[in-house]
Coordinates of C-alpha atoms in Angstrom, one line a residue:
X1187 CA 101.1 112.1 96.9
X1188 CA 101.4 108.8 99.3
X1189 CA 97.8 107.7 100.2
X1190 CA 99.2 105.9 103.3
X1191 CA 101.7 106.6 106.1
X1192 CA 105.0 107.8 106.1
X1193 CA 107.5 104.5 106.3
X1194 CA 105.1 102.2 104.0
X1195 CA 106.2 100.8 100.7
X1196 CA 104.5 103.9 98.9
X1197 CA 106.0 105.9 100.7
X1198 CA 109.7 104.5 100.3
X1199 CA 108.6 104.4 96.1
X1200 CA 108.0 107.4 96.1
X1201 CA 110.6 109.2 98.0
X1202 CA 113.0 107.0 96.1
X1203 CA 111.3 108.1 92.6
X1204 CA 111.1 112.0 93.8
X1205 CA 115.2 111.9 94.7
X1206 CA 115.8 110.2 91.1
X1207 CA 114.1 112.3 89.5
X1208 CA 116.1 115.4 91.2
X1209 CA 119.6 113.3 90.5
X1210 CA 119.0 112.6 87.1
X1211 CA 117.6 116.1 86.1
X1212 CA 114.4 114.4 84.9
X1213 CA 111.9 117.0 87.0
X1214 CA 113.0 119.4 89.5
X1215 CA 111.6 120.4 92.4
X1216 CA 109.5 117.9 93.3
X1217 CA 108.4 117.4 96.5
X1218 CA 106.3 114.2 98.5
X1219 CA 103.6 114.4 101.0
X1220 CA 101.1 111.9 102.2
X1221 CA 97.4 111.9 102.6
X1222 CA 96.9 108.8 104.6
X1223 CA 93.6 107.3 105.8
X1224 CA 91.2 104.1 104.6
X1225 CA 93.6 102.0 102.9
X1226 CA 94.6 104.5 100.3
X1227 CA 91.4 105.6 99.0
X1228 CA 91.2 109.0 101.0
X1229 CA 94.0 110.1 99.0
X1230 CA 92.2 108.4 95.9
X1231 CA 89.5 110.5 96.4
X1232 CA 91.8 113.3 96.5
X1233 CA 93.5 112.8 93.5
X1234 CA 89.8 112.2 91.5
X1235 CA 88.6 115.9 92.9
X1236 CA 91.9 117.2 91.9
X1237 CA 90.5 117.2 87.8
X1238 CA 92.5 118.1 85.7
X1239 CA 96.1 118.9 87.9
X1240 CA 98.4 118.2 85.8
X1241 CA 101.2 119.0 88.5
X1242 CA 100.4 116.1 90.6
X1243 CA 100.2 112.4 90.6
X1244 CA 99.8 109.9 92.9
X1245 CA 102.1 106.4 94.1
X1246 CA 99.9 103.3 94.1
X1247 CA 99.7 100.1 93.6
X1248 CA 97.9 96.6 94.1
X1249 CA 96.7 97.6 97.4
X1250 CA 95.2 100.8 96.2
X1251 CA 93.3 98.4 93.7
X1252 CA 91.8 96.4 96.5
X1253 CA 91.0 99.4 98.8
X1254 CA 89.0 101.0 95.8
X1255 CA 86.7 97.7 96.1
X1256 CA 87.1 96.8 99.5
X1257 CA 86.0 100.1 100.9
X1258 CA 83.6 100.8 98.7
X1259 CA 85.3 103.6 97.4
X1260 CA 83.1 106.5 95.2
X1261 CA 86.6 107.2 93.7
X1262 CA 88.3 104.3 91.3
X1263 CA 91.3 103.7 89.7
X1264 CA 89.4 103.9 86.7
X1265 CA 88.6 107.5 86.7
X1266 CA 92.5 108.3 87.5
X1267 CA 95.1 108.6 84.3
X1268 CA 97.5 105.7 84.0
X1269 CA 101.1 107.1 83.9
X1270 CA 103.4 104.0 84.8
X1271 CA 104.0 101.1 86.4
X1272 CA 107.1 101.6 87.7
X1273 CA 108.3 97.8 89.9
X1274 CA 107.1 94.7 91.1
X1275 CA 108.3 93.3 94.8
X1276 CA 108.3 90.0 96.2
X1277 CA 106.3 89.6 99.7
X1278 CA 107.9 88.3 103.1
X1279 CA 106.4 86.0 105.9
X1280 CA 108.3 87.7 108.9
X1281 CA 108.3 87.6 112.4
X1282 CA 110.2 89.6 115.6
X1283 CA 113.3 88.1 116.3
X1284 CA 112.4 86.2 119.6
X1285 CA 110.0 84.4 117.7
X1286 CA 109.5 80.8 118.8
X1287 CA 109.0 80.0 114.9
X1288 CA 112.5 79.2 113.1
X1289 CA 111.2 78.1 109.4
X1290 CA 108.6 78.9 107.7
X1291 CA 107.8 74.9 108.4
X1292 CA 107.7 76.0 111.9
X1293 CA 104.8 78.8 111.4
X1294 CA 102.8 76.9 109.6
X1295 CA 102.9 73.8 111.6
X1296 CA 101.7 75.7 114.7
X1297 CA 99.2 78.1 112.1
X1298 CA 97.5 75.2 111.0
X1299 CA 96.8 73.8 114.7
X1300 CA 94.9 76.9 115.9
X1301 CA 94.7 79.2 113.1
X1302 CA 92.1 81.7 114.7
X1303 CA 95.4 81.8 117.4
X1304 CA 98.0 83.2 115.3
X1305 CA 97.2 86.6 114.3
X1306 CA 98.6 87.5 111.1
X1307 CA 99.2 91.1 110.1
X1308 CA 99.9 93.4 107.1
X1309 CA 99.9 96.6 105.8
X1310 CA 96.9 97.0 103.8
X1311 CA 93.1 96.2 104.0
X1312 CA 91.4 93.4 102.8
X1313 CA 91.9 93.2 99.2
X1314 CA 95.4 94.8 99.7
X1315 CA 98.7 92.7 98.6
X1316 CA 99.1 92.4 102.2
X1317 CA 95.8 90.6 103.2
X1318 CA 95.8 88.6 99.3
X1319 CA 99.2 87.1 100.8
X1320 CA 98.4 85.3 103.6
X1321 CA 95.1 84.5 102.2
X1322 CA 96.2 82.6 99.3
X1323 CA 99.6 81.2 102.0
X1324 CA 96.5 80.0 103.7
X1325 CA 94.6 78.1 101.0
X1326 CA 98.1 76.6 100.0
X1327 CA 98.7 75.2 103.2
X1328 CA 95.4 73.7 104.0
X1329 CA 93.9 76.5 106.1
X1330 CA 90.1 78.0 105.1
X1331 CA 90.8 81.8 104.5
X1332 CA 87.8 82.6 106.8
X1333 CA 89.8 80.9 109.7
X1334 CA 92.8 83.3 109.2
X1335 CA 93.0 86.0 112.0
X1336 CA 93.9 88.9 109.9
X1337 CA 95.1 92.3 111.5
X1338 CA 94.8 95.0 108.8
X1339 CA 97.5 97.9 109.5
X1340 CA 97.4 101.2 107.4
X1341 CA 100.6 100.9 105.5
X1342 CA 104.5 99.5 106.8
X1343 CA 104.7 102.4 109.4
X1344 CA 102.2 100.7 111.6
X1345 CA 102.6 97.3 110.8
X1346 CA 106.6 97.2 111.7
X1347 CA 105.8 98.3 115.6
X1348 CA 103.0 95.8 115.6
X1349 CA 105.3 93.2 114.8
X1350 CA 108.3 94.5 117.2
X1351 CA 105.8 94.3 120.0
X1352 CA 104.7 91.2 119.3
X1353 CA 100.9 92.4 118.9
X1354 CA 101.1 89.6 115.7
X1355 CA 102.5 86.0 115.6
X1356 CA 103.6 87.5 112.1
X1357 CA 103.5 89.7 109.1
X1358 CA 103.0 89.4 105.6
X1359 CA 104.1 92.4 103.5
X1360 CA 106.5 93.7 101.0
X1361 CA 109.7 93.0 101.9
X1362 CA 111.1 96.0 101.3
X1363 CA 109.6 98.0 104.5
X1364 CA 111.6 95.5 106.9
X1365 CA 115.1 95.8 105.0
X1366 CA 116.6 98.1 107.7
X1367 CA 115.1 95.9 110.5
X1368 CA 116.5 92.8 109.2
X1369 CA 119.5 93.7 109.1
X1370 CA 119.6 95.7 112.1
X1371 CA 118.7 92.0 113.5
X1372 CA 115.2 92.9 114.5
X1373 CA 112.6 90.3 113.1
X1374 CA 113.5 87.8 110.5
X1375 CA 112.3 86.7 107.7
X1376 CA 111.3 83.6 106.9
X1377 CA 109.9 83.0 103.2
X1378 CA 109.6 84.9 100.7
X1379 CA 106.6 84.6 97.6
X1380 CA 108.8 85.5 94.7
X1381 CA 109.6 82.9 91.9
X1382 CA 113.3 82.8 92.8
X1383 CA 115.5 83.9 95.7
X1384 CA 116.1 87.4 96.5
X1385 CA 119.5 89.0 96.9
X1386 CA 118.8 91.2 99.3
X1387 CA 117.5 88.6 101.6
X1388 CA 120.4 85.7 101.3
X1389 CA 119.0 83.9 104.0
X1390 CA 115.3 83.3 103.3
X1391 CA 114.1 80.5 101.4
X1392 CA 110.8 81.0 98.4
X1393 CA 107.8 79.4 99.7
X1394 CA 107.6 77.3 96.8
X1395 CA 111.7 75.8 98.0
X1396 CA 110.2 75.0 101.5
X1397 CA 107.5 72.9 99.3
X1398 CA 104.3 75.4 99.5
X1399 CA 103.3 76.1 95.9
X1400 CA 102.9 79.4 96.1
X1401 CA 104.4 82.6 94.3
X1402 CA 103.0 86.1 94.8
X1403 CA 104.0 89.7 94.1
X1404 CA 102.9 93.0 94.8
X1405 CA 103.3 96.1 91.7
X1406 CA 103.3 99.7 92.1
X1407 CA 102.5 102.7 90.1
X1408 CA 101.8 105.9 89.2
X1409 CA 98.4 107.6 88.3
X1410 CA 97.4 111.4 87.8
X1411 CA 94.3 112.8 88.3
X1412 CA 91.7 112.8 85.6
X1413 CA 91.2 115.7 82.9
X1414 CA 94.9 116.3 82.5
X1415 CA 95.9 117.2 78.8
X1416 CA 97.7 114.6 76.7
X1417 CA 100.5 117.1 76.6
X1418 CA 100.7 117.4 80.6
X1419 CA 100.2 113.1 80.6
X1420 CA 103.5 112.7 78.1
X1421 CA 105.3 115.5 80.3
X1422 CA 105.3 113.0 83.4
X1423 CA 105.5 109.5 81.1
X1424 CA 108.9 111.6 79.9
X1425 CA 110.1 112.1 83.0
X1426 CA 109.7 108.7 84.5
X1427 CA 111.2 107.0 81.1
X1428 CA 114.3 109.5 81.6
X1429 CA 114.5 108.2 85.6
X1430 CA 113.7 104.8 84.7
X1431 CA 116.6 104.6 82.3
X1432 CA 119.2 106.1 84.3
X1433 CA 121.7 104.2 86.6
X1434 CA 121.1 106.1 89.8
X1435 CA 117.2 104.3 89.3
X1436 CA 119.1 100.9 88.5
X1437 CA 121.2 101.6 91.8
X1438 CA 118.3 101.8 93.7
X1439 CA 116.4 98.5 92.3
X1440 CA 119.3 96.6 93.1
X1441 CA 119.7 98.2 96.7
X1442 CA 115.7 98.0 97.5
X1443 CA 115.5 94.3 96.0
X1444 CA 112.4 95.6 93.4
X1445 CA 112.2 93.9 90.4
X1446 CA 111.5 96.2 87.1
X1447 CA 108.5 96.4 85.8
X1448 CA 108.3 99.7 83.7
X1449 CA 105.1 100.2 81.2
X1450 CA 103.9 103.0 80.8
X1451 CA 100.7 104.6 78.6
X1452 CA 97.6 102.6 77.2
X1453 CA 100.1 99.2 77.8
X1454 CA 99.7 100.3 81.8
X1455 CA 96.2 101.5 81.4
X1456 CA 95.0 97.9 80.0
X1457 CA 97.0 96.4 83.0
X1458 CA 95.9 98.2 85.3
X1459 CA 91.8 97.5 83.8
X1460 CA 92.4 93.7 84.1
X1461 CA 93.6 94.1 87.8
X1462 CA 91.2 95.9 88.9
X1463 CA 88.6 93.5 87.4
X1464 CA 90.6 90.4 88.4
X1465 CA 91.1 92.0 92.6
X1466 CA 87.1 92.7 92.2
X1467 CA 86.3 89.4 91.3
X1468 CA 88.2 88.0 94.2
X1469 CA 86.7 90.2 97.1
X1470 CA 83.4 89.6 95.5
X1471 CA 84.1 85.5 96.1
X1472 CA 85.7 86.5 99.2
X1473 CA 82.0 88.3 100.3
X1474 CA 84.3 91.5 101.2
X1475 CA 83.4 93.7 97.7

């Protein structure tokens, strides 16, 4: 299941993990669908009633994490059953390809004029990866996170026509979900958050090269409902190693610019405690949780 609309990042993982899978012989006959709606935790909630289902499991990630808080969700991650963390993926500061703004030097010149001007937009809700990036690109620069105009898009499917029709000055999001539109010549991207350049995107500068000290990533996952049997847990953690493993999944890192980031069991399960305490603490500081 992909709590979110068809053409976001979740969506992308998991369609990309379901085809593996079938290549590689690992499960068969699996098959994606999305329950979209409240930042992800509609389809949370789903999962949570779904005790005990050891035939499904759901894509997620950071943004799931924040929704859970953000929205005040009944259903939390920590009711779900950890199965893997599966990559992590730099973000991207993009904008439409008529853009007045060249550099990233450019944006944030003309962001930190008027900042309440230049509607920002991403594809999460607050608390997402999507609203934490410009937030903390906001604080690096000089610009109180209250003052950022923040336009929260329910997952990559919405947030790409947003920015084609110039409804945003720019986005913030994974990278990943504008792949096809940058090099199709559609918007451009002008940082990215990662530590180091990526190679998908030979052009675009870190944040921290153009002098903002700042690097950020986003993670995503997979969880199951809860009540499963230990025996129906290891069934998916054994199909995911066998995928992860294989070279059609390498293929696919390397073509989707995701960086591997594979744990899986009570290693994920502690991650996953310490970000949900860590994204809780930050709404809370943030007044949004």
């Amino acid at each position: 299941m992909v709590p979110n609309t068809p053409g976001s990042g979740y969506d992308l993982t998991a369609r990309t993990v379901s085809q593996v899978m079938q290549e590689t012989k690992a499960a068969t006959g699996t098959q994606v669908f999305n329950v979209p709606g409240a930042s992800g935790t509609v389809g949370l909630q789903r999962l949570v009633n779904d005790k005990g289902n050891g035939k499904m499991a759901m894509q997620m990630g950071l943004g799931v994490v924040g929704a859970s808080h953000s929205q005040k969700s009944k259903a939390t991650l920590t009711d779900t059953t950890p199965i893997a963390r599966l990559i992590e993926e730099a973000g991207a500061i993009v904008v439409p390809k008529d853009s007045p703004y060249k550099t990233i030097d450019d944006l944030v010149t003309a962001w930190k004029k008027n900042p309440k001007k230049l509607a920002v937009g991403g594809g999460s809700s607050p608390g997402g990866p999507d609203h934490l990036l410009p937030m903390q690109l906001a604080k690096a620069v000089g610009i109180k996170p209250a003052d950022v105009n923040f336009v929260s898009y329910d997952g990559g499917g919405e947030l790409l026509p947003a920015l084609l029709g110039n409804k945003i000055a720019f986005g913030a999001s994974g990278f990943g979900e504008f792949l096809d539109q940058v090099e199709a010549g559609q918007v451009r991207v002008l940082a990215v958050s990662s530590e180091k350049p990526v190679d998908a995107l030979k052009d675009a500068p870190t944040l921290k090269d153009s002098g903002i000290d700042l690097v950020f990533t986003n993670w995503r996952g997979i969880v199951a409902p809860p009540g499963i049997t230990e025996e129906q847990k290891q069934t998916w953690v054994d199909a995911l190693t066998k995928m992860h493993g294989s070279e059609e999944w390498k293929a696919q890192l390397e073509k989707n610019g995701w960086v591997d980031a594979f744990q899986t069991g009570d290693e994920f399960r502690t991650y996953l405690t310490e970000q949900d305490k860590a994204v809780a603490d930050l709404l809370a500081e943030l007044g949004l949780a």
